[in-house]
GROMACS .gro file of C-alpha atoms in nm:
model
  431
    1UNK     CA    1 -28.732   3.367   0.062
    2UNK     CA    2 -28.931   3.159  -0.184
    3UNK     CA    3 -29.344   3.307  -0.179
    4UNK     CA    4 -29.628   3.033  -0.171
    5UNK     CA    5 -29.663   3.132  -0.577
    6UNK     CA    6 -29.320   3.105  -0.632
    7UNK     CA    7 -29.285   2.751  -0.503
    8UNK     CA    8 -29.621   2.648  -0.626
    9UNK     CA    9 -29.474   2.700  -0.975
   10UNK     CA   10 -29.183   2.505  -0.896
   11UNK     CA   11 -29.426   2.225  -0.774
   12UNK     CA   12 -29.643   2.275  -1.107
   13UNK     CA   13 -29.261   2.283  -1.342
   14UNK     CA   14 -29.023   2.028  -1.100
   15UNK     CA   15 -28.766   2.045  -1.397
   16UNK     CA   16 -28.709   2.393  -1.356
   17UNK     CA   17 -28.535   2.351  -0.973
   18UNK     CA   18 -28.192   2.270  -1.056
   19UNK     CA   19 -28.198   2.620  -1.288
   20UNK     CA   20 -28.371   2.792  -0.944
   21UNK     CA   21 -28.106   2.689  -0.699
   22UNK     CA   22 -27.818   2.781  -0.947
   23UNK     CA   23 -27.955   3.133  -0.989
   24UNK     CA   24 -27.991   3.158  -0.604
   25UNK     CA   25 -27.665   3.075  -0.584
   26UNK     CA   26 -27.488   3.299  -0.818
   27UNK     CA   27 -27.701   3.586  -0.626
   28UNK     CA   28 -27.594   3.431  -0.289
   29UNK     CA   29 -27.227   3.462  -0.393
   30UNK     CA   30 -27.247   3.761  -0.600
   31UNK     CA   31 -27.497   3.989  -0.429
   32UNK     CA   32 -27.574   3.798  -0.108
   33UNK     CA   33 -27.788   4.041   0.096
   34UNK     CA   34 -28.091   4.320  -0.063
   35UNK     CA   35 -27.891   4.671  -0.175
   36UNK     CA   36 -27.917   4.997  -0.018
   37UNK     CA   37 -27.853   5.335  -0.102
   38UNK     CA   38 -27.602   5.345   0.177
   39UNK     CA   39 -27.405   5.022   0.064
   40UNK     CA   40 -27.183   5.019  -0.187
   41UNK     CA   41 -27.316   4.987  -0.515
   42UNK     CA   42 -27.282   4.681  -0.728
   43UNK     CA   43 -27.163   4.674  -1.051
   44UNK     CA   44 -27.440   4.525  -1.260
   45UNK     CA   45 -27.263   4.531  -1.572
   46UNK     CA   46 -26.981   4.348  -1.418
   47UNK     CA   47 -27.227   4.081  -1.259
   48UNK     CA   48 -27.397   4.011  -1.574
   49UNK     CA   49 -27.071   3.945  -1.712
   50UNK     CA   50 -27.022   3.724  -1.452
   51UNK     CA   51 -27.389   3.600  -1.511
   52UNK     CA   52 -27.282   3.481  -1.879
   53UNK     CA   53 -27.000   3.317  -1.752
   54UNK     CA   54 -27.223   3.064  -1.522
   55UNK     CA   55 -27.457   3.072  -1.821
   56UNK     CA   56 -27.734   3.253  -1.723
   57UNK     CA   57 -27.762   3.502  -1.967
   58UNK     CA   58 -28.013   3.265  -2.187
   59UNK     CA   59 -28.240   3.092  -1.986
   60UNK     CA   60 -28.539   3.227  -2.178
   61UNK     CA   61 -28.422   3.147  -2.522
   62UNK     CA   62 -28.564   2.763  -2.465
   63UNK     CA   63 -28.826   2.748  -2.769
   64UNK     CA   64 -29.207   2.675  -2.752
   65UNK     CA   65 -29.333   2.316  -2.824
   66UNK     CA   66 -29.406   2.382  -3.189
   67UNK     CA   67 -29.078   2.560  -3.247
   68UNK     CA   68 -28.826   2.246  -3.108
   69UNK     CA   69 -28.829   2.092  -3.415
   70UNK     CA   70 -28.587   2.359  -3.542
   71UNK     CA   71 -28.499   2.697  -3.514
   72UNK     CA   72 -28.740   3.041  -3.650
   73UNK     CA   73 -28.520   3.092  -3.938
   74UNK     CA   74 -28.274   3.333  -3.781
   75UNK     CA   75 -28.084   3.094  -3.527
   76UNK     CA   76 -28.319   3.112  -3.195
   77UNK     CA   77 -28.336   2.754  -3.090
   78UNK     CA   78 -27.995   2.669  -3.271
   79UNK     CA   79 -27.843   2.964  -3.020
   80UNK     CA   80 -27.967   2.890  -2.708
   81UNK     CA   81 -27.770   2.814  -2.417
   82UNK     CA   82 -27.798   2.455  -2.332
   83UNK     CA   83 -27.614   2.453  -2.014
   84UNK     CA   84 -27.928   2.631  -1.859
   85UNK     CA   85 -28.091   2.290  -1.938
   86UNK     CA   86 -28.496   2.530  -1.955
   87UNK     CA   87 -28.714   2.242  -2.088
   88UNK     CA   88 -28.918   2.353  -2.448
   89UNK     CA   89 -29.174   2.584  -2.332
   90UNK     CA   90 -29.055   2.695  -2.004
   91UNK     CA   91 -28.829   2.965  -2.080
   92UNK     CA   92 -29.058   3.233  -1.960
   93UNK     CA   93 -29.152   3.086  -1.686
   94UNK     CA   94 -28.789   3.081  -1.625
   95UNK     CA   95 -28.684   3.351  -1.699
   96UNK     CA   96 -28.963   3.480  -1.459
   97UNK     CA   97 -28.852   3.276  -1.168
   98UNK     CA   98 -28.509   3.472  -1.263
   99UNK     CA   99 -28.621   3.776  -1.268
  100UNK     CA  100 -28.853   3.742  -0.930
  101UNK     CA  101 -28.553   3.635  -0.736
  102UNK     CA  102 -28.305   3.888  -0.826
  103UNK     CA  103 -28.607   4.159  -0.761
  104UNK     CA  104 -28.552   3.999  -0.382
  105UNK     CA  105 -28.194   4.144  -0.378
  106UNK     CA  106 -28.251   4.474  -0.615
  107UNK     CA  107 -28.451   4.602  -0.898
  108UNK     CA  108 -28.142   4.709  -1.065
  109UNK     CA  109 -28.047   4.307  -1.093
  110UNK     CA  110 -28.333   4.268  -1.345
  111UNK     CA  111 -28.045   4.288  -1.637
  112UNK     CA  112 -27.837   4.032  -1.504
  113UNK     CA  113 -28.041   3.716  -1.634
  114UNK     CA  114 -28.124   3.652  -2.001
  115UNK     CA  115 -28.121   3.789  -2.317
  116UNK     CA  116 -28.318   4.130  -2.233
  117UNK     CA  117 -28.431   4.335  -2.527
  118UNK     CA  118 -28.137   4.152  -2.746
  119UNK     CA  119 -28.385   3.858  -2.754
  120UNK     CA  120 -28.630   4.058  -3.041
  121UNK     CA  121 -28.302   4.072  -3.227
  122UNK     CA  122 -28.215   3.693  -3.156
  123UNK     CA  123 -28.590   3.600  -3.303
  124UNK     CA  124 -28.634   3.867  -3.590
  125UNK     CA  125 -28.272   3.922  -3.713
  126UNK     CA  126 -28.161   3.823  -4.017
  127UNK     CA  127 -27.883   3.501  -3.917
  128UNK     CA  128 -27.566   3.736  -3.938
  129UNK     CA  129 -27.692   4.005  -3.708
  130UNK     CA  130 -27.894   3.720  -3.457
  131UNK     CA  131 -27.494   3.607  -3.438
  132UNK     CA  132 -27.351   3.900  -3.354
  133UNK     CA  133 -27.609   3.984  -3.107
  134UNK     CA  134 -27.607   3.627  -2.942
  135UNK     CA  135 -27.230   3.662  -2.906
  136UNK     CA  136 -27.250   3.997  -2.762
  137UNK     CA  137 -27.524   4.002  -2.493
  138UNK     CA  138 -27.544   3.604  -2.471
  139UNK     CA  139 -27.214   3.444  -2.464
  140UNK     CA  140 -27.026   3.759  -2.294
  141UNK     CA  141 -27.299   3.892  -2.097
  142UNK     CA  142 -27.309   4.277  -2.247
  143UNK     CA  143 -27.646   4.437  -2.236
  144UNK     CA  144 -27.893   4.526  -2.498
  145UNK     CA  145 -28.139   4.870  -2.510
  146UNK     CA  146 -28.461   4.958  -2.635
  147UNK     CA  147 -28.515   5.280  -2.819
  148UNK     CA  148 -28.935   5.331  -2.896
  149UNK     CA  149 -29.076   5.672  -2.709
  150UNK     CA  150 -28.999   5.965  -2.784
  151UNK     CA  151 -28.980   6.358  -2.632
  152UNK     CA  152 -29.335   6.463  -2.789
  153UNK     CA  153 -29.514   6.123  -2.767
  154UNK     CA  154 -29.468   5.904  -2.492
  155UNK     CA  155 -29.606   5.601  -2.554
  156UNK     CA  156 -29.816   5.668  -2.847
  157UNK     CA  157 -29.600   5.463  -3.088
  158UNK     CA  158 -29.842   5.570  -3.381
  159UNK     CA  159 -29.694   5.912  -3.304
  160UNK     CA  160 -29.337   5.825  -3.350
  161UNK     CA  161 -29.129   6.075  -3.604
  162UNK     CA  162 -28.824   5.845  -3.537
  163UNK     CA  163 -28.760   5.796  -3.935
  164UNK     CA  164 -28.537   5.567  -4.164
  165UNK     CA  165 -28.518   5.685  -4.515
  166UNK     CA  166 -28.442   5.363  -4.754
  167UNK     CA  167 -28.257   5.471  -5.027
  168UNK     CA  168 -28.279   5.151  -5.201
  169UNK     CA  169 -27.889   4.950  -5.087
  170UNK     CA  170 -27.937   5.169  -4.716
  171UNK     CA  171 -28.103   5.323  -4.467
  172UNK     CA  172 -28.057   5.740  -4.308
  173UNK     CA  173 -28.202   5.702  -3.975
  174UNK     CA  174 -28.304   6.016  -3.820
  175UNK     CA  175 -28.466   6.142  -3.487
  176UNK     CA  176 -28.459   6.136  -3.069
  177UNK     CA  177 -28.553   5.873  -2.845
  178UNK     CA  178 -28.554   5.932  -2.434
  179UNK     CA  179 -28.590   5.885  -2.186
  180UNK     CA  180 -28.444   5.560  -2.210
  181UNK     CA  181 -28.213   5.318  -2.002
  182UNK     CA  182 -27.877   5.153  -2.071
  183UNK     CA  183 -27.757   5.476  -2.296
  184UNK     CA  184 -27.427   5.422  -2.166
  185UNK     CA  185 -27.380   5.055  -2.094
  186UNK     CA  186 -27.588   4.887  -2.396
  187UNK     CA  187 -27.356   4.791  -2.722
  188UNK     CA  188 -27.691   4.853  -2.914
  189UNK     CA  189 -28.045   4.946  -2.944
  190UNK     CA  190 -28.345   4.791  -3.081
  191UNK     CA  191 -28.474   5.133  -3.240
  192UNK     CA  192 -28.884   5.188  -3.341
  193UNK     CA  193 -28.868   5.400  -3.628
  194UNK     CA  194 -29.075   5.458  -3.990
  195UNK     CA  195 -28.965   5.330  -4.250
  196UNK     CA  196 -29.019   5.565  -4.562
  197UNK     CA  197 -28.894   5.687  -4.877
  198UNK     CA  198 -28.747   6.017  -4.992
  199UNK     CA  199 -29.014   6.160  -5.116
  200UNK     CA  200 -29.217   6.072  -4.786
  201UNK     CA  201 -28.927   6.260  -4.564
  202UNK     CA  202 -28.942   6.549  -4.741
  203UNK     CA  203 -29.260   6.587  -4.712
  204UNK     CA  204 -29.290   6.529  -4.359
  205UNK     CA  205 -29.473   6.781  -4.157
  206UNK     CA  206 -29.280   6.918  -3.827
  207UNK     CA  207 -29.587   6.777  -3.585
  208UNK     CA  208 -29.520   6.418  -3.763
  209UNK     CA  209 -29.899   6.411  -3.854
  210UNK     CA  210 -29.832   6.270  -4.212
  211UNK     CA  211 -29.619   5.962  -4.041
  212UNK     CA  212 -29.926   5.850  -3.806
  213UNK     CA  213 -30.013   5.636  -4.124
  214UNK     CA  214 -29.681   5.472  -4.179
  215UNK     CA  215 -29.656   5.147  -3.984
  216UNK     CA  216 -29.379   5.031  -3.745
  217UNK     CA  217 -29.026   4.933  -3.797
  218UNK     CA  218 -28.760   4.826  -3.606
  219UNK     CA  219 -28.446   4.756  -3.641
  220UNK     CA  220 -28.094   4.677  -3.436
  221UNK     CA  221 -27.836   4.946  -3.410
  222UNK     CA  222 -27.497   4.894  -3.268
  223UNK     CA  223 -27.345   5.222  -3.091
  224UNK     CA  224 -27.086   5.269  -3.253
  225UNK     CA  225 -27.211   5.334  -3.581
  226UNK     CA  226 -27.101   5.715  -3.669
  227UNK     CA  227 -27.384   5.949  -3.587
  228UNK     CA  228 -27.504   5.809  -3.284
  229UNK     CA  229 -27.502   6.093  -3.022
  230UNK     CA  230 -27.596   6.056  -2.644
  231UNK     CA  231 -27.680   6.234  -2.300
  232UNK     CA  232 -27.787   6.168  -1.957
  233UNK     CA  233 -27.998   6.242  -1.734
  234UNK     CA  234 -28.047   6.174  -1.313
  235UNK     CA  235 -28.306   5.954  -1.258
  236UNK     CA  236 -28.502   5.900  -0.899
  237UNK     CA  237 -28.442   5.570  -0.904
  238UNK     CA  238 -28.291   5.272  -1.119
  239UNK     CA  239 -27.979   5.431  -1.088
  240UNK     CA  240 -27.784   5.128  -1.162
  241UNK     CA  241 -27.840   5.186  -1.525
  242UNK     CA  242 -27.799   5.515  -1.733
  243UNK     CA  243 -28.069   5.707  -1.822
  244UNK     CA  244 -28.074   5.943  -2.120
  245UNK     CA  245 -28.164   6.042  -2.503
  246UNK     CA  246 -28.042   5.906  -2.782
  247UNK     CA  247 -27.996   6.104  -3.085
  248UNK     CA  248 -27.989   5.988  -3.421
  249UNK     CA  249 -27.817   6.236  -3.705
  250UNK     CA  250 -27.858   6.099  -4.045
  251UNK     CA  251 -27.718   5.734  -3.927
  252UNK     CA  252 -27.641   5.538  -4.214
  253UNK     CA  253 -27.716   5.191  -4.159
  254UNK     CA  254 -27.741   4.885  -4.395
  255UNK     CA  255 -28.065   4.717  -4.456
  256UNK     CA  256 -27.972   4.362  -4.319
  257UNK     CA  257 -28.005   4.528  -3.990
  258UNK     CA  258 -28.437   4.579  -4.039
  259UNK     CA  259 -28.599   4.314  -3.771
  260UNK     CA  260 -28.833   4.152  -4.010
  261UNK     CA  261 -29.004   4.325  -4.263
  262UNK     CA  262 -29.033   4.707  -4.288
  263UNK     CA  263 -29.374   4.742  -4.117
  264UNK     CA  264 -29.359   4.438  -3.852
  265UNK     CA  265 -29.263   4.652  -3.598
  266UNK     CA  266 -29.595   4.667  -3.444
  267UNK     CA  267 -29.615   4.320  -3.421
  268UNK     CA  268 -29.252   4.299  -3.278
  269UNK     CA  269 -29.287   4.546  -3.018
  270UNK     CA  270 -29.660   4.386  -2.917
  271UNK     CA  271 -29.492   4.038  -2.883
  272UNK     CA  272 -29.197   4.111  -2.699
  273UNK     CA  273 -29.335   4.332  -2.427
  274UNK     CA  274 -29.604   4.111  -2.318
  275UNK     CA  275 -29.373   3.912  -2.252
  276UNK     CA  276 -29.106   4.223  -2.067
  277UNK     CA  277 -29.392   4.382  -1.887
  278UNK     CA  278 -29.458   4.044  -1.697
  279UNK     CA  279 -29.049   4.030  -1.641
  280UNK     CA  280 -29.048   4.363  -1.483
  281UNK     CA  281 -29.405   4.292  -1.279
  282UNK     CA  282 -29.229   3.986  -1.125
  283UNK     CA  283 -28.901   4.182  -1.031
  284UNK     CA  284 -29.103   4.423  -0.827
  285UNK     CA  285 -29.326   4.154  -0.685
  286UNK     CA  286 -28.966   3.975  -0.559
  287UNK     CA  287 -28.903   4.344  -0.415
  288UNK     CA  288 -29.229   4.338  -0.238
  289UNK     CA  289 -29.237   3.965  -0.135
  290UNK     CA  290 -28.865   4.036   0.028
  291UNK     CA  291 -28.992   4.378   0.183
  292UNK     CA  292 -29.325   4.186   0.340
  293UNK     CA  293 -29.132   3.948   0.538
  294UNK     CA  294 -28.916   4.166   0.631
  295UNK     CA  295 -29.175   4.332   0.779
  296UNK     CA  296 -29.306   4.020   0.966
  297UNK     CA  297 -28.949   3.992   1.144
  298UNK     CA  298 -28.928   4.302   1.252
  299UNK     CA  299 -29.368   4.302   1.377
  300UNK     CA  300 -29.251   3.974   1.531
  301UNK     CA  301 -28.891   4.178   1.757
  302UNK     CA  302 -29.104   4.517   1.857
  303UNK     CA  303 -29.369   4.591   2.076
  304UNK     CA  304 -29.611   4.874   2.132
  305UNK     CA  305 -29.584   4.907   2.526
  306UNK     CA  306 -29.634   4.589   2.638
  307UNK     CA  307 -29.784   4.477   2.303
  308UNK     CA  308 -29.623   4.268   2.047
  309UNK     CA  309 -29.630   4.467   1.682
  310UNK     CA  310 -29.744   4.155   1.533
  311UNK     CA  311 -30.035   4.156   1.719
  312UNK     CA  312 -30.188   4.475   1.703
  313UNK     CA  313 -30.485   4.435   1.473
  314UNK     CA  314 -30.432   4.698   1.223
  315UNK     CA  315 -30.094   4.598   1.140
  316UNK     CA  316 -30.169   4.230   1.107
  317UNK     CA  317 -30.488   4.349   0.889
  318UNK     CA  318 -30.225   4.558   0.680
  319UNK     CA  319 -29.956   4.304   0.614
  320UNK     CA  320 -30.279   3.995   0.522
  321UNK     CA  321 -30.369   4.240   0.246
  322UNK     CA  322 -30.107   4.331   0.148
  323UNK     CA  323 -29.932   3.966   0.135
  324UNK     CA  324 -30.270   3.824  -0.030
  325UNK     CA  325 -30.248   4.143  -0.289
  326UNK     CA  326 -29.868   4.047  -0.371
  327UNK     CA  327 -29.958   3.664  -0.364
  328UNK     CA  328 -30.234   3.751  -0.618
  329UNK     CA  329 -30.013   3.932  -0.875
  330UNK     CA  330 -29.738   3.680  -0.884
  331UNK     CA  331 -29.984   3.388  -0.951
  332UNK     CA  332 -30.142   3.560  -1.259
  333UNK     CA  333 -29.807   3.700  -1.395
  334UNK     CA  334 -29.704   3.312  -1.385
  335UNK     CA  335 -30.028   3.197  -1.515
  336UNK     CA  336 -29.956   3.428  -1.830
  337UNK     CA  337 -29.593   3.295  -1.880
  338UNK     CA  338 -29.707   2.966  -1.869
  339UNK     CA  339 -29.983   3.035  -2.137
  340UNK     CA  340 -29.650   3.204  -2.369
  341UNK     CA  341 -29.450   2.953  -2.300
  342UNK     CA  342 -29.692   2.656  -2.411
  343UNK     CA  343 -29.809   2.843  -2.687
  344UNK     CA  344 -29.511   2.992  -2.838
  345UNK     CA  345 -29.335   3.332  -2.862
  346UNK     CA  346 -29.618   3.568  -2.848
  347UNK     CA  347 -29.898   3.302  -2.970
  348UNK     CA  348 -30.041   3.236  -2.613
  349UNK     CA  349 -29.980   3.631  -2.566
  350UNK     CA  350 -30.227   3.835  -2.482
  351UNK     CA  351 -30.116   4.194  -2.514
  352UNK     CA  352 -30.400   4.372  -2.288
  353UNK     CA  353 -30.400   4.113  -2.022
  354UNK     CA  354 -30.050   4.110  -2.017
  355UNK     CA  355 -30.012   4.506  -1.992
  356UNK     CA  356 -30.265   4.499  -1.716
  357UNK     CA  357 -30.101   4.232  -1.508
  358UNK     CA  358 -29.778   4.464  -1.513
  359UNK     CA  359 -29.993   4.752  -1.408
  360UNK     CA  360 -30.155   4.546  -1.116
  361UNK     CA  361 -29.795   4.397  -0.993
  362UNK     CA  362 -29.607   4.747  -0.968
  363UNK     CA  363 -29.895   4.935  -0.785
  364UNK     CA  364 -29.943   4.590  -0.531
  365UNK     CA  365 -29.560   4.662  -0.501
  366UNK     CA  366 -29.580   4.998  -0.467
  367UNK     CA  367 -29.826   4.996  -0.190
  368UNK     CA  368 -29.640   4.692  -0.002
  369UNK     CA  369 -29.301   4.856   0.009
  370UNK     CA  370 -29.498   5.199   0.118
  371UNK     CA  371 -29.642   4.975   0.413
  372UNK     CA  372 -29.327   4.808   0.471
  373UNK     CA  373 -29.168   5.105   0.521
  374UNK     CA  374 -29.403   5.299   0.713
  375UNK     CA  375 -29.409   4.970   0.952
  376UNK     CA  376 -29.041   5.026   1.003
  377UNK     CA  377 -29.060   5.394   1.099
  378UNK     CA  378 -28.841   5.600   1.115
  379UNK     CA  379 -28.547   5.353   1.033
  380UNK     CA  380 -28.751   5.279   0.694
  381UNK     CA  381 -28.727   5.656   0.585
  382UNK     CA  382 -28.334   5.620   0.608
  383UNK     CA  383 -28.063   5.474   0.338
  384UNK     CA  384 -27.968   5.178   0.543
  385UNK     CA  385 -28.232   4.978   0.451
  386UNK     CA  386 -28.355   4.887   0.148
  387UNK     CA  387 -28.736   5.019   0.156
  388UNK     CA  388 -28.650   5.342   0.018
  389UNK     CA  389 -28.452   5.265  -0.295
  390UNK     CA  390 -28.733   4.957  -0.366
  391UNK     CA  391 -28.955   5.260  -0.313
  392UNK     CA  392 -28.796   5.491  -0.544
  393UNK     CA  393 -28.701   5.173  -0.784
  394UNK     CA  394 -29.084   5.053  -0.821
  395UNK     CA  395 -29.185   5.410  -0.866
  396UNK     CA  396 -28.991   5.374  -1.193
  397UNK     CA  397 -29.089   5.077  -1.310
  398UNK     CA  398 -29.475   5.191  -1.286
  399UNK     CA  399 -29.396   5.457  -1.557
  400UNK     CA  400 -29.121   5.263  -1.770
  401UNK     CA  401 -29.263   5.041  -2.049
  402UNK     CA  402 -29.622   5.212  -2.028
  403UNK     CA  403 -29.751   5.373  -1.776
  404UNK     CA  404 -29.959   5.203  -1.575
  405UNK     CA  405 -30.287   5.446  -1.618
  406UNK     CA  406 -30.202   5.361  -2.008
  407UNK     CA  407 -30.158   4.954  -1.954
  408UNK     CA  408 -30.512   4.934  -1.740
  409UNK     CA  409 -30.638   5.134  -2.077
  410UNK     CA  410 -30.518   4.881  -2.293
  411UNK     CA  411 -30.731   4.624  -2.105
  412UNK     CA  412 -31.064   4.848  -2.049
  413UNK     CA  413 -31.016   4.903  -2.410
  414UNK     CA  414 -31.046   4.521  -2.558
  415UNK     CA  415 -31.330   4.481  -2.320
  416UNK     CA  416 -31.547   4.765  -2.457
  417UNK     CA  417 -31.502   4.684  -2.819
  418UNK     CA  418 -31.590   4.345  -2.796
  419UNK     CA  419 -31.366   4.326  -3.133
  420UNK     CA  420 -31.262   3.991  -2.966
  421UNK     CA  421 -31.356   3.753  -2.691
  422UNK     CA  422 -31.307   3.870  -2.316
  423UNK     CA  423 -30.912   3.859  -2.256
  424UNK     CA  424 -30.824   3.536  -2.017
  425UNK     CA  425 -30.772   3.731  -1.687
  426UNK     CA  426 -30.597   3.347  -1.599
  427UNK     CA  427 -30.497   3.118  -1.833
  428UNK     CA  428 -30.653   2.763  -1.766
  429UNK     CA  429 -30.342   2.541  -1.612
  430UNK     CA  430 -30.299   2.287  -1.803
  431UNK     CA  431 -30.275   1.877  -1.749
   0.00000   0.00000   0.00000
């Protein structure tokens, strides 16, 4: 079920096959037909695990060009895992290939390839913690979280109250996070917090105004540290991950755990979810590509009366769009990778083009699973095929890292300041 993008890419990056037909083949053995509701559910933890084993749990960590000649001064290029043999500059692209072929089986398989959010940890973490991490979600295939909005803010990170209080040889961390996913599977959290001192917490304000100023931290915390509380919550869809709050009650927590500098957070966050959004767009987009031609089978077996489904004119004219829509997305979410890739972690990144392209891929999704199911009728409305839980999966993923009236913002935004030049809606391929 490879899409005309998909192989195109494989055309454009030949060295990148062998990794494609080994991930196909792990998901051919370990999750060998697309999940529904009524099935029995998978355990993704378990196939991660099992992911890590064939080592496929760092196929993004390959470095950019100008970063081969050694590692980023925490243990990145030193730590990656060279039996996924990703060429320098091609581990986004794939990790994307990854991450749109386990979207073919499940959205809920979008954990079981690479580093996930442990990879801001693997590139800003000082060398002890990048260890630890690599040797945890890397080498034995556990997962890592992310930990940025909060209860009163959403996505407004400015508006985070999230605080750590450095008193000087450690840190108090203090605050709630949720919804977010993994609370009961991940062995840590990269947590968005301010950074301030004593005299700054006391005189925090209860609506956080006074903390809009601060810049943004983050840092890694593993769950077991004492004061880490938890709770869950029942989400539509996703459901093969946990979904909850986290609660932090003065956490004590050394210093050598800060990613970066106290303030880089911005720039962390910026960097490494250009880079996520696009993963998640191209998991959906493998939902959708799997959903449209499963939709062509089944216009090709029924008939309308004496009339063939897949030639009545309005469904043909349905499925062109929304195949060219889906074809669209996936070309300019590889397109961006490329440009990362080429250019480095987060040099070639453009963060409103990249927030927009995530926006565009879910809704195209979105709308082709709708169509896909209301093609299959009745059947499509029922847990025994997979349309409804892509339905209720994509639905998630249109809210989850920005929602998507937020990400086409971003965009509009850089446009109408001109405080830059246009955004490249497609990066120029290169020779």
């Amino acid at each position: 079920m490879y899409a005309p993008e998909f192989r195109a890419v494989l055309a454009r990056h030949p060295a990148l096959a062998d990794l494609t037909s080994r991930v196909t083949g792990f998901l051919d053995t370990h999750l060998p037909e697309p999940v529904t509701e009524e099935s029995p559910q998978p355990c993704w933890l378990s196939l991660r695990r099992s992911a890590a084993r064939a080592g496929l749990t760092g196929i993004d960590l390959a470095p950019a060009p100008a970063e081969q000649a050694g590692s980023n001064g925490h243990g990145l290029a030193e730590g990656r895992d060279a039996t996924a043999a990703v060429p320098p500059g091609l581990g986004p692209v794939a990790q994307g290939l990854a991450m749109f072929l386990a979207g073919q089986r499940d959205c809920d398989a979008r954990e079981v390839f690479g580093s996930g959010h442990g990879a801001m940890t693997l590139r800003y973490g000082g060398p002890s913690t990048a260890r630890m991490v690599r040797t945890r979600v890397v080498d034995r295939g556990e997962v890592a979280g992310v930990a940025s909005s909060e209860p009163h803010s959403g996505s407004d990170l400015r508006g985070l109250r999230t605080i750590a209080v450095d008193y000087g040889d450690h840190l108090l961390l203090s605050g709630t996070k949720g919804l977010v996913s993994r609370v009961e599977e991940a062995v840590g959290f990269v947590v968005f917090c301010k950074v301030v001192g004593p005299e700054q917490a006391a005189a925090a304000d209860t609506d956080g105004a006074a903390l809009r100023g601060v810049p943004l931290s983050a840092l890694w915390l593993p769950m077991d540290t004492t004061g880490v509380l938890t709770e869950t919550a029942a989400p539509l869809g996703l459901r093969g991950w946990s979904l909850g709050r986290l609660r932090f009650d003065g956490v004590r927590i050394g210093k050598e755990l800060l990613l970066g500098a106290p303030g880089d957070g911005r720039r962390i966050f910026d960097t490494h979810f250009s880079h996520w959004r696009l993963m998640m767009a191209l998991v959906c987009l493998g939902a959708a590509t799997a959903t449209i031609e499963e939709t062509m089978a089944r216009a090709r077996r029924r008939s309308v009366g004496r009339v063939s489904l897949a030639n009545v004119p309005s469904v043909v004219s349905r499925l062109g769009t929304a195949a060219a829509e889906v074809q669209a997305a996936t070309a300019w979410c590889f397109s961006l990778l490329e440009r990362i890739g080429q250019d480095g972690a987060g040099g070639g990144a453009d963060v409103a083009v990249c927030s927009a392209a995530k926006a565009l891929a879910t809704d195209t999704s979105y709308h082709a699973v709708d169509l896909g199911l209301q093609l299959h009728g009745s059947e499509g409305y029922t847990r025994c095929t997979p349309l409804e839980k892509r339905l209720r999966d994509i639905r998630g993923l249109r809210i989850a890292d920005g929602p998507n009236d937020t990400l086409y913002s971003v965009l509009a935004h850089s446009l109408l300041t001109g405080s830059r030049p246009g955004p490249l809606v497609v990066a120029q391929r290169r020779a």
